[in-house]
XYZ file of C-alpha atoms in Angstrom:
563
model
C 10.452 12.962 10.699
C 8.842 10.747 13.317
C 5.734 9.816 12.236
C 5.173 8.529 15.813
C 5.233 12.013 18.144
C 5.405 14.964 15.572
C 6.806 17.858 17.724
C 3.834 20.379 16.085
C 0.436 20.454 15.145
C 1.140 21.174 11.793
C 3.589 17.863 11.742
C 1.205 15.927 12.869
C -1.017 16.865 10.028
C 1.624 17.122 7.277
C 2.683 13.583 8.696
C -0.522 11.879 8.057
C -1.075 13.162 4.826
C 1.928 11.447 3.905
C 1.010 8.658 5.359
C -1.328 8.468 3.565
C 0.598 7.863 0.029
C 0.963 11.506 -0.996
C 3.816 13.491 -1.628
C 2.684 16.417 -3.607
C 0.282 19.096 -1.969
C -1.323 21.220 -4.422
C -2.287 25.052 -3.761
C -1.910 28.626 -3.682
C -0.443 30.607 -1.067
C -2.051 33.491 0.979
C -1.016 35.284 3.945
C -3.066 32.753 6.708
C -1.485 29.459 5.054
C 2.010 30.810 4.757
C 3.430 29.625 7.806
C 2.322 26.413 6.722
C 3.375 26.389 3.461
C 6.965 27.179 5.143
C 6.396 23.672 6.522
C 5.493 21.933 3.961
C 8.682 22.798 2.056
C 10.759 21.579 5.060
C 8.599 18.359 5.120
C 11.048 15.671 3.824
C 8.294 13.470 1.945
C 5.834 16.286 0.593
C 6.647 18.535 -2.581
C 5.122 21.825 -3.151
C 3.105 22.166 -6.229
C 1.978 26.013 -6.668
C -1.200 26.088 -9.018
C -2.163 28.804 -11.426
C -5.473 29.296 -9.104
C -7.310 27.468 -6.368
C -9.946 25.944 -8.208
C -7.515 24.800 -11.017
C -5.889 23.723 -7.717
C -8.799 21.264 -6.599
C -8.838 19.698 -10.229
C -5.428 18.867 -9.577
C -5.678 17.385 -6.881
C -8.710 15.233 -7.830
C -6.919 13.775 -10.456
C -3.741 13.525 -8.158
C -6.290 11.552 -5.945
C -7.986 9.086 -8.528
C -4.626 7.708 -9.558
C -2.609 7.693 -5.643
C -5.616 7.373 -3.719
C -5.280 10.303 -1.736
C -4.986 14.342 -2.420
C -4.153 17.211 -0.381
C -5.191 20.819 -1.385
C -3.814 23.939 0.716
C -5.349 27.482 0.177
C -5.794 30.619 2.246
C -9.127 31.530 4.290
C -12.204 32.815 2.652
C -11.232 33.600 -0.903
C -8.709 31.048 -1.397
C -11.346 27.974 -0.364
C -14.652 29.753 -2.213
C -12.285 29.353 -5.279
C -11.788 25.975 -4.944
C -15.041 24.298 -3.854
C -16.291 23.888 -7.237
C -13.787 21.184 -7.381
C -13.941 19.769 -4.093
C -17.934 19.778 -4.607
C -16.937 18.070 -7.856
C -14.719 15.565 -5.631
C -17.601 14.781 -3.405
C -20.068 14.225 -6.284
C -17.420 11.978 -7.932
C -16.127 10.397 -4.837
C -12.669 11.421 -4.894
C -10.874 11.789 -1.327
C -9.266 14.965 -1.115
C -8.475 16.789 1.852
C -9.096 20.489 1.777
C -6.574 22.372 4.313
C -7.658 26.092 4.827
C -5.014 28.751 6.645
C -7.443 30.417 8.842
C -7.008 33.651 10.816
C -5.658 33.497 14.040
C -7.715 32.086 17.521
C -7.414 35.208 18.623
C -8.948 37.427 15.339
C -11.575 34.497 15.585
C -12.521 34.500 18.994
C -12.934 37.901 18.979
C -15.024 38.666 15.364
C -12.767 40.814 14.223
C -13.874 42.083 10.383
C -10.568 40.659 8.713
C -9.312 40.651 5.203
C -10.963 37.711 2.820
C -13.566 37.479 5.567
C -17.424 38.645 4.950
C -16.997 41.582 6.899
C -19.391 40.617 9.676
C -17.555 39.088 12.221
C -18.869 35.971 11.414
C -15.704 33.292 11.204
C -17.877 30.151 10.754
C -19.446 31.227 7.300
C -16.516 28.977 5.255
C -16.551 25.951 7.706
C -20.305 25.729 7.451
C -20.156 25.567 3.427
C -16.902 22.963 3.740
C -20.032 20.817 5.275
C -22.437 21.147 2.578
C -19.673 19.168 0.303
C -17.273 17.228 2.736
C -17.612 13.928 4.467
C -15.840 15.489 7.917
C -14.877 18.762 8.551
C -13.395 21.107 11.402
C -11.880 23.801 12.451
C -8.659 23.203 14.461
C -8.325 23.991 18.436
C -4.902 23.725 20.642
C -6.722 21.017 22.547
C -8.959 18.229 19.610
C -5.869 19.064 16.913
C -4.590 15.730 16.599
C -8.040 14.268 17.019
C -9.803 15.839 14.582
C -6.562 15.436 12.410
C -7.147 11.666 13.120
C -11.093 11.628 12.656
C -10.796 14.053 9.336
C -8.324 11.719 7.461
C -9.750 8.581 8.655
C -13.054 9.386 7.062
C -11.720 10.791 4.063
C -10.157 7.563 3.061
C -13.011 5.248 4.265
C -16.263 7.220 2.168
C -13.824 8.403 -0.568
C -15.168 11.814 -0.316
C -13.297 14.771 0.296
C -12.487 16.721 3.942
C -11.960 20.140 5.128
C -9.754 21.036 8.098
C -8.489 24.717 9.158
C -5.971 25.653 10.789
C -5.572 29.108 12.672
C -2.185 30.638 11.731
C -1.101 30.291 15.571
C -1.256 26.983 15.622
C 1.019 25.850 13.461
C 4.232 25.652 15.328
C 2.492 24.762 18.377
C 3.199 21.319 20.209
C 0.748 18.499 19.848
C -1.359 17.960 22.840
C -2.218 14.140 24.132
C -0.963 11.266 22.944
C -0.428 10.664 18.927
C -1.739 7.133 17.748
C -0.337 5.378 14.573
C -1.611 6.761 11.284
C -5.294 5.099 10.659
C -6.185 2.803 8.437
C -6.450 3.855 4.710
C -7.903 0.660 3.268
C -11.980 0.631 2.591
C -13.885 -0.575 5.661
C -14.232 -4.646 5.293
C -16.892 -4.810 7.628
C -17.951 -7.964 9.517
C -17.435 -11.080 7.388
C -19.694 -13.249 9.137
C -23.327 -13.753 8.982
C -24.020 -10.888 6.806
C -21.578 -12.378 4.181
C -23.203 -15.505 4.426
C -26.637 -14.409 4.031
C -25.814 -12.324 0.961
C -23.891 -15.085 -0.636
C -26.911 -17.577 -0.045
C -29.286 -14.867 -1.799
C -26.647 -14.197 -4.431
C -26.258 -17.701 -5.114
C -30.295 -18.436 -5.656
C -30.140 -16.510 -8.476
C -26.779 -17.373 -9.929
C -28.004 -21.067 -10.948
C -25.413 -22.624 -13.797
C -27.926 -21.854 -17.076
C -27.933 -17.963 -15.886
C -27.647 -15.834 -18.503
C -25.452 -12.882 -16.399
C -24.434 -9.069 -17.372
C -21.651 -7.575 -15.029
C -22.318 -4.004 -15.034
C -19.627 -1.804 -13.716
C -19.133 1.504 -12.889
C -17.036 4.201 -11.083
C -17.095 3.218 -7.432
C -15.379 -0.085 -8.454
C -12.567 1.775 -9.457
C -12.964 4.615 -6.133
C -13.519 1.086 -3.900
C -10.176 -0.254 -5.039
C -12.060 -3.600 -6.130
C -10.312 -3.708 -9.983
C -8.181 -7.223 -9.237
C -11.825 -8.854 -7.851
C -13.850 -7.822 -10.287
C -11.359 -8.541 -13.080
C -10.893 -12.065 -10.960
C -15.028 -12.631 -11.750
C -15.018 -11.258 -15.122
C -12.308 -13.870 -16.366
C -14.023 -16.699 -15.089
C -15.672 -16.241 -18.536
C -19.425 -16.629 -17.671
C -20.545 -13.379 -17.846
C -21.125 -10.334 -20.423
C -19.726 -7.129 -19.179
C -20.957 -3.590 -19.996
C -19.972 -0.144 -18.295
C -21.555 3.199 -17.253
C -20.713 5.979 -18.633
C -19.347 6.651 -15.377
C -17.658 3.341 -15.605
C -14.948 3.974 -18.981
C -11.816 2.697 -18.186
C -12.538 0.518 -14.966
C -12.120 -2.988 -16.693
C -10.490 -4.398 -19.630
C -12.445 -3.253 -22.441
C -9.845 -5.583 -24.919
C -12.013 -8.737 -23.045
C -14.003 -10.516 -25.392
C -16.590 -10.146 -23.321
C -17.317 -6.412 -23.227
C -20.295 -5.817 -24.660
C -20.241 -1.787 -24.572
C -21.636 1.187 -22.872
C -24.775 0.983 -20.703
C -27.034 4.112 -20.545
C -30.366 3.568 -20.557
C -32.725 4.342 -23.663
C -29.716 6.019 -25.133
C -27.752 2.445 -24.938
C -27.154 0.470 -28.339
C -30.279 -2.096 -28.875
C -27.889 -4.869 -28.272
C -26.266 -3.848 -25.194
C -29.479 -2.716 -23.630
C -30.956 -6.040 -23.958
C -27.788 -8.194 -22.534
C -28.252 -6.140 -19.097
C -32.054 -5.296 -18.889
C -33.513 -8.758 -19.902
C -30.557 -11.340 -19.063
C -31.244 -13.696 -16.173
C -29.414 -11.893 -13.544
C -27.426 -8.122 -13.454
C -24.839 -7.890 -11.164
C -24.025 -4.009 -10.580
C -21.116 -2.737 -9.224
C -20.371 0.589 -7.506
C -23.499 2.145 -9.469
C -24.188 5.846 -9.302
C -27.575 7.154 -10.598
C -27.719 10.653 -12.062
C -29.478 11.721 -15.060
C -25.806 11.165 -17.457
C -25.283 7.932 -15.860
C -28.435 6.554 -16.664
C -29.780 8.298 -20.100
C -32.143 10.663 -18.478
C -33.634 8.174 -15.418
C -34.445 5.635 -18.483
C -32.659 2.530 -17.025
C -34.890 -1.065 -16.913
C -33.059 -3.223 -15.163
C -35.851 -4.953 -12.835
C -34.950 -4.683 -8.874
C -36.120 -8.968 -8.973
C -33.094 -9.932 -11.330
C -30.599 -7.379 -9.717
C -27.503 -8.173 -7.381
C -26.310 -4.812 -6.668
C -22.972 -4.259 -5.083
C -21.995 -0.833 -3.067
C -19.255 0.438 -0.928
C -20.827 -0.194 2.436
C -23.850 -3.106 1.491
C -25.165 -5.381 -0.846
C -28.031 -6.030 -2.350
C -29.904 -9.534 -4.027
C -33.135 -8.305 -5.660
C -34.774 -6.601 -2.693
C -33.029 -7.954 0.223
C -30.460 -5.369 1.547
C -27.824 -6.626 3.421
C -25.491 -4.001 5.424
C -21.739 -3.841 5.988
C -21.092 -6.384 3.187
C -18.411 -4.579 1.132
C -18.121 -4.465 -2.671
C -15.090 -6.666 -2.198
C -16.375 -9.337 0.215
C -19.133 -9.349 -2.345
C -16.972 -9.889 -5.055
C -14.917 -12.543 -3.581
C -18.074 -14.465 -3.210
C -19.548 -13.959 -6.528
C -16.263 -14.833 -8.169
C -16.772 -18.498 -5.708
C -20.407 -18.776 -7.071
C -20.336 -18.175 -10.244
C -18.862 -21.165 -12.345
C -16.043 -21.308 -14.585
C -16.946 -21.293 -18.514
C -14.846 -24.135 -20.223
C -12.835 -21.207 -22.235
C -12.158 -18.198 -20.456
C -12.241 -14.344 -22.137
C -9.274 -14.573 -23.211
C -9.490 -17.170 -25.896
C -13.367 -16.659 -27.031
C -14.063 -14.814 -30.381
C -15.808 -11.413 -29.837
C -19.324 -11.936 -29.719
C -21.151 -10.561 -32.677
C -22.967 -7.982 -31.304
C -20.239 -7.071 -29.059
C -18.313 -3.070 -29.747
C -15.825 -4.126 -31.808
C -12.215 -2.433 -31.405
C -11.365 0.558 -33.731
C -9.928 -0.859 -36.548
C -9.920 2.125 -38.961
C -11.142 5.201 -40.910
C -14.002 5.493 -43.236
C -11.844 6.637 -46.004
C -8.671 6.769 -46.175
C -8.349 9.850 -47.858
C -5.841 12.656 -46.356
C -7.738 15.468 -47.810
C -11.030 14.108 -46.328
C -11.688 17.496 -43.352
C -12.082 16.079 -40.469
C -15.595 15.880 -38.322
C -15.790 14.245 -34.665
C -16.257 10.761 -36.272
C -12.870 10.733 -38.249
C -11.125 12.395 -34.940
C -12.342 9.835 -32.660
C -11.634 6.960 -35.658
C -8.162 7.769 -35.355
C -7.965 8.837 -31.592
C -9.440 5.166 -31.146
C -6.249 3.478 -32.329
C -3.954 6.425 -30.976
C -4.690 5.261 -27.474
C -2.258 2.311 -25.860
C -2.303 0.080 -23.154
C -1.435 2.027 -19.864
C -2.823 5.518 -21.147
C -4.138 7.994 -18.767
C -6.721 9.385 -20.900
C -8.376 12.525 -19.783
C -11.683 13.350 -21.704
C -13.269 16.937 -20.656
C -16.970 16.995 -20.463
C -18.880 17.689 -23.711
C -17.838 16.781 -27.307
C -15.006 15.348 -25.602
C -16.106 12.972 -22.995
C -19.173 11.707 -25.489
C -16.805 10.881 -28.240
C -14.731 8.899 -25.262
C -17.740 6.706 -25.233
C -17.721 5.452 -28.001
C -14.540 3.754 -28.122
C -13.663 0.370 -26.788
C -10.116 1.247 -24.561
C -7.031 -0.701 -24.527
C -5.728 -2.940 -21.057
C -4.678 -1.176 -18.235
C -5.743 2.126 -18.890
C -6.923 5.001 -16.533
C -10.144 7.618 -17.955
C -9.976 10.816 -16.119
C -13.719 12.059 -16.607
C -16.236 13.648 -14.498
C -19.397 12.921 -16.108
C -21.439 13.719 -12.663
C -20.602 16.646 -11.681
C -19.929 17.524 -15.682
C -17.372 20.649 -14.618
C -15.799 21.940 -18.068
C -12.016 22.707 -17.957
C -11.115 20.198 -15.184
C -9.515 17.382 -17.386
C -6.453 19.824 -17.804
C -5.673 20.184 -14.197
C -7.190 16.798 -13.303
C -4.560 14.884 -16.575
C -1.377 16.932 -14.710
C -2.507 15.336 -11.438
C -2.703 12.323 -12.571
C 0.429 11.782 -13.774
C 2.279 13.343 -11.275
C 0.524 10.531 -9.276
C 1.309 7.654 -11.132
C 4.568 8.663 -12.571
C 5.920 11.494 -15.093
C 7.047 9.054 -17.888
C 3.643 7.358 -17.926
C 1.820 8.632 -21.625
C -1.613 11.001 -20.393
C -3.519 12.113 -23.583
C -6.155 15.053 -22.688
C -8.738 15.734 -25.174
C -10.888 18.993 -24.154
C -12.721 21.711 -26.189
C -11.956 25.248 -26.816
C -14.462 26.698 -24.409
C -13.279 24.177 -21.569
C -10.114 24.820 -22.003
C -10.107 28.890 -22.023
C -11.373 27.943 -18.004
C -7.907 26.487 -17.111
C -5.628 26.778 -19.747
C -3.229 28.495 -17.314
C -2.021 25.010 -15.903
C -0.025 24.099 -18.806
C 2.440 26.449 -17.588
C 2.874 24.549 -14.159
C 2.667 21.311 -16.498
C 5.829 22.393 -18.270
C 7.391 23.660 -14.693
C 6.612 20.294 -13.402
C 8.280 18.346 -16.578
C 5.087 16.605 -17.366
C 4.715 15.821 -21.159
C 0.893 15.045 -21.577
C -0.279 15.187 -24.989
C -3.139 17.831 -25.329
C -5.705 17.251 -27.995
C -7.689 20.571 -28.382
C -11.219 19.912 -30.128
C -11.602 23.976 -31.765
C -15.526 23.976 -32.629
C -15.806 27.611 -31.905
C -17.272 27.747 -28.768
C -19.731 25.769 -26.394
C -21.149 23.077 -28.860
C -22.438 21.115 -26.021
C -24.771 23.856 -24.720
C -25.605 24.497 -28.673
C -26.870 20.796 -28.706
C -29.370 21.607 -26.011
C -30.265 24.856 -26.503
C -29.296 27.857 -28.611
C -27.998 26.110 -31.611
C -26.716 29.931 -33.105
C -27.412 31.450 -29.991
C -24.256 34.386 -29.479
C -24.162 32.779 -25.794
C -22.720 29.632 -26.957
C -19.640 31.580 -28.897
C -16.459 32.409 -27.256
C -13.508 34.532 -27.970
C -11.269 32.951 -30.621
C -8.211 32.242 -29.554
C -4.846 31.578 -31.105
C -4.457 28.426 -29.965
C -1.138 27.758 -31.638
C 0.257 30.407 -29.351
C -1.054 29.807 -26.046
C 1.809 26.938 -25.141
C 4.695 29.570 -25.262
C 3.226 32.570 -24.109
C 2.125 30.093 -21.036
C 6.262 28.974 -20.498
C 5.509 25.637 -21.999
C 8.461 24.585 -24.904
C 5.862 22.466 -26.420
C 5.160 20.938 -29.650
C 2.393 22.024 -31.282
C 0.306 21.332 -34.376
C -2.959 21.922 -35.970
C -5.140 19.741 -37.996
C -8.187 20.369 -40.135
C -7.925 16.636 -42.476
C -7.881 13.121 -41.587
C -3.940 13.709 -43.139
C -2.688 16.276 -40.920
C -3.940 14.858 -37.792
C -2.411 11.161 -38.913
C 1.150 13.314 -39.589
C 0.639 15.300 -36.488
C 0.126 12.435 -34.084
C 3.014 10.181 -35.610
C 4.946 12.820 -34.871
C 3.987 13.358 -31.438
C 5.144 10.045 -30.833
C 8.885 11.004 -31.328
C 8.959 13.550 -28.979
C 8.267 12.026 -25.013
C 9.632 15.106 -23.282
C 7.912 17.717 -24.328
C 3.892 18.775 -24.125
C 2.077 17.881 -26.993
C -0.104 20.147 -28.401
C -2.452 19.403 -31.176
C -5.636 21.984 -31.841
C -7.857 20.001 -34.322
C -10.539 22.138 -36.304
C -13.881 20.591 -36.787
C -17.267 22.223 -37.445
C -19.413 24.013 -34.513
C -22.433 22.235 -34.889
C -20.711 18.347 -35.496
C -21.753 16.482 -32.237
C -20.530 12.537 -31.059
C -24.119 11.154 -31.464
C -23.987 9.781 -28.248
C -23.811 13.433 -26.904
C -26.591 14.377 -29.708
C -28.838 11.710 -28.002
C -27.535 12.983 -24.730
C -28.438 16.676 -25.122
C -32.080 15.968 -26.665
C -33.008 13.959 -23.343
C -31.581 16.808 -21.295
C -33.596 19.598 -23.245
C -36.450 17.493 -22.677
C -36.192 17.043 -19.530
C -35.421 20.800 -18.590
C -38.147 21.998 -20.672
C -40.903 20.179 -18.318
């Protein structure tokens, strides 16, 4: 490979996707993207990874690209992209850069409208590129003659905004020489913007505020983590001045285990104590906020615009002075120089008293005791270690997430914003594949989620992953139930035989099923002796038991869609 003048259009692409840090390329073939595929496989850095469907696809590769920075998706033309721009439109919601390659009918079939298979029938080839748009940061079509350009442009953009891109490639294309000359693979870091005067100005604001008696709340949420920013803000977070809460957006982007973490931030639905330490404290520094009705407990946040420094990929702001280009990691760097050491640093202070304390143990400590989603999370609390992936699907799953305070070093694949159920399966296999196969990844996801994309624990098991699965069986959709329909017969699903669905999916997994506190202790011990083999544990609790974060939750929603 010569990354420097790829012979085809196709290697030029292929080239800077690996570039780019990845080397699998998730998918499904189809008869317009097979000639690429055929590259691909002869590409010496990039690996194949056929997925069950496209859309299961596009989970995968968002979790692929939360974890390495940087996905690549391949389907065919028309049917094979509709399937997977839930998840891409996910990806953009969630800021996740994936790039979305389409195998598009020939020039020729284009040029002249002809009424092709998986087209709309109407000679109309621009139908698919013009929805790409609706949920891409760049997109394009390929041509013989802006190929390596829009190559170039499409990447490049992807992995400054951290959204995904579309590009598609006519069949004929493929093996055709590059045209013009090929620059060096573009940057890949987040823009840095100019670090003069704007800098300045924002760190003057900043440090008007930040006087040495400020009482200060860090909150954090997911763009930190998207932004790359973890070692700064963990940098200003040990300096031991400040309380630190997170999002719900925001689980897993610091080190919960800090004495300093004070819990989870959303809105009205917040703990009394926690709501006070970052709505009425002296100054709020947020970083990489996202508002949306989950994020925020229905619109009910009160942190005042005066006492806010707000921190986003592309500006800053100090109370209502905006200041543009200043990055979230310039702005870190000088927050970490403003803010003054505490004489003992997080590491050696005592909790505070009000702070979430660690999980520490069950209730009771009976085995018999059946189990409800307070016991389950109780024990999943201490199940989790240091390092964990930790995928949480959205619904009973994701809400009972909340409510624990993680170990160091851990990674939460969740997608509270665009709240798609059955991606954490896909998304936990993505993951690891990104950050390595031996690295632990415990899923938990509900019966109804799961029935979406179940079908990827077969190309887990092809792929030698080992994630332990932790099926929640409530008997159907109990997060809908909480907002509407409590018996309704369109919450309820299809029971399925859960303890089945591992082998008759090629998986040789272990598998287990718990309905006490007991069984699930005995099942999960012994899920710790096997490492190379999937996991699977379907836990039985009742339909209508609900995290009561997610009971708070779902009564704001309700409200709010019954106005």
């Amino acid at each position: 490979m010569n990354q420097e003048s790829p012979s085809t259009i196709s290697g030029h692409l292929l080239d800077r996707i690996a570039a780019a840090g990845v080397r699998h390329v998730f998918g499904v073939p189809g008869d317009y993207n097979l000639a690429l595929l055929d590259e691909i496989d002869d590409h010496p850095l990039l690996r194949w990874i056929g997925n069950a469907n496209e859309l299961n696809a596009a989970y995968m590769a968002d979790g692929y690209a939360r974890l390495g920075g940087f996905a690549a998706l391949v389907t065919t033309y028309g049917v094979g992209e509709l399937s997977a721009i839930n998840g891409i439109a996910g990806s953009y919601a969630e800021s996740v850069p994936v790039l979305h390659v389409v195998g598009a009918p020939t020039r020729e079939i284009q040029r002249r409208g002809l009424p092709v298979h998986h087209s709309l029938l109407d000679g109309d080839h621009g139908h698919f590129l013009r929805a790409a748009k609706e949920v891409t940061c760049a997109a394009a079509t390929l041509t013989e003659e802006t190929a390596v350009q829009e190559i170039d442009r499409v990447v490049a953009t992807v992995l400054r905004e951290k959204k995904p891109g579309y590009l598609a490639i006519p069949s004929d294309l493929v093996g055709l020489p590059c045209q013009g000359a090929v620059a060096p693979a573009p940057a890949t870091g987040s823009v840095r913007g100019d670090a003069g005067d704007r800098v300045r100005d924002f760190s003057e604001a900043a440090a008007r505020l930040l006087d040495d008696d400020a009482e200060v709340t860090v909150l954090v949420d997911s763009l930190a983590a998207r932004h790359g920013v973890r070692p700064e803000l963990d940098t200003l977070l040990r300096k031991g001045r400040s309380a630190v809460a997170v999002t719900p957006g925001g689980k897993g982007v610091i080190d919960e285990s800090l004495a300093a973490f004070i819990g989870v931030y959303n809105g009205a639905i917040s703990a009394p104590e926690v709501r006070r330490k970052v709505e009425q404290v002296d100054v709020t520094i947020g970083v990489g906020l996202v508002e949306h009705d989950l994020n925020t407990g229905g619109f009910t946040t009160g942190i005042e615009t005066s006492r806010l420094i707000g921190l986003q990929p592309s500006y800053a702001t100090v109370g209502a002075q905006r200041f543009e280009g200043v990055t979230i990691r310039q702005a870190l760097d000088e927050l970490a120089r403003l803010v003054p050491a505490a004489l003992d640093t997080f590491d050696t202070v005592a909790p505070a008293a009000d702070a979430t304390p660690l999980p520490t143990g069950p209730a009771t400590a009976d085995p018999s005791t059946p189990l409800d989603q307070d016991l389950l999370w109780d024990r999943l609390g201490r199940f989790f270690q240091p390092g964990d992936i930790i995928a949480a699907d959205q619904g009973t799953a994701f809400y009972g997430l909340i409510g624990q305070r993680l170990p160091a070093d851990v990674e939460v694949i969740a997608q509270p914003g665009w709240s798609s159920i059955g991606y954490g399966l896909p998304a936990v296999a993505g993951a690891q594949l990104a950050a390595s196969p031996n690295r632990r990844a415990v899923l938990v996801i509900g019966d109804g989620a799961a029935q979406l994309t179940v079908q990827e624990i077969g190309t887990i098991a092809r792929e030698g992953l080992a994630p332990i699965i932790v099926l929640v069986n409530n008997d159907g959709y109990t997060v809908e139930r909480a907002i509407n329909g409590w018996n309704a017969a369109y919450n309820d699903i299809t029971r399925w035989d859960w303890q089945a669905a591992p082998g008759a999916l090629g998986a040789d997994a272990v598998t287990a099923q718990a309905r006490t506190l007991g069984e699930l202790h005995d099942a999960l011990t012994r899920f710790s002796a096997h490492t190379d083999r999937i996991r699977f544990l379907e836990v039985i609790v009742g339909k209508h038991d609900l995290p009561q974060v997610l009971s708070d939750t779902a009564r704001a929603v309700a409200e709010r869609n019954s106005r």
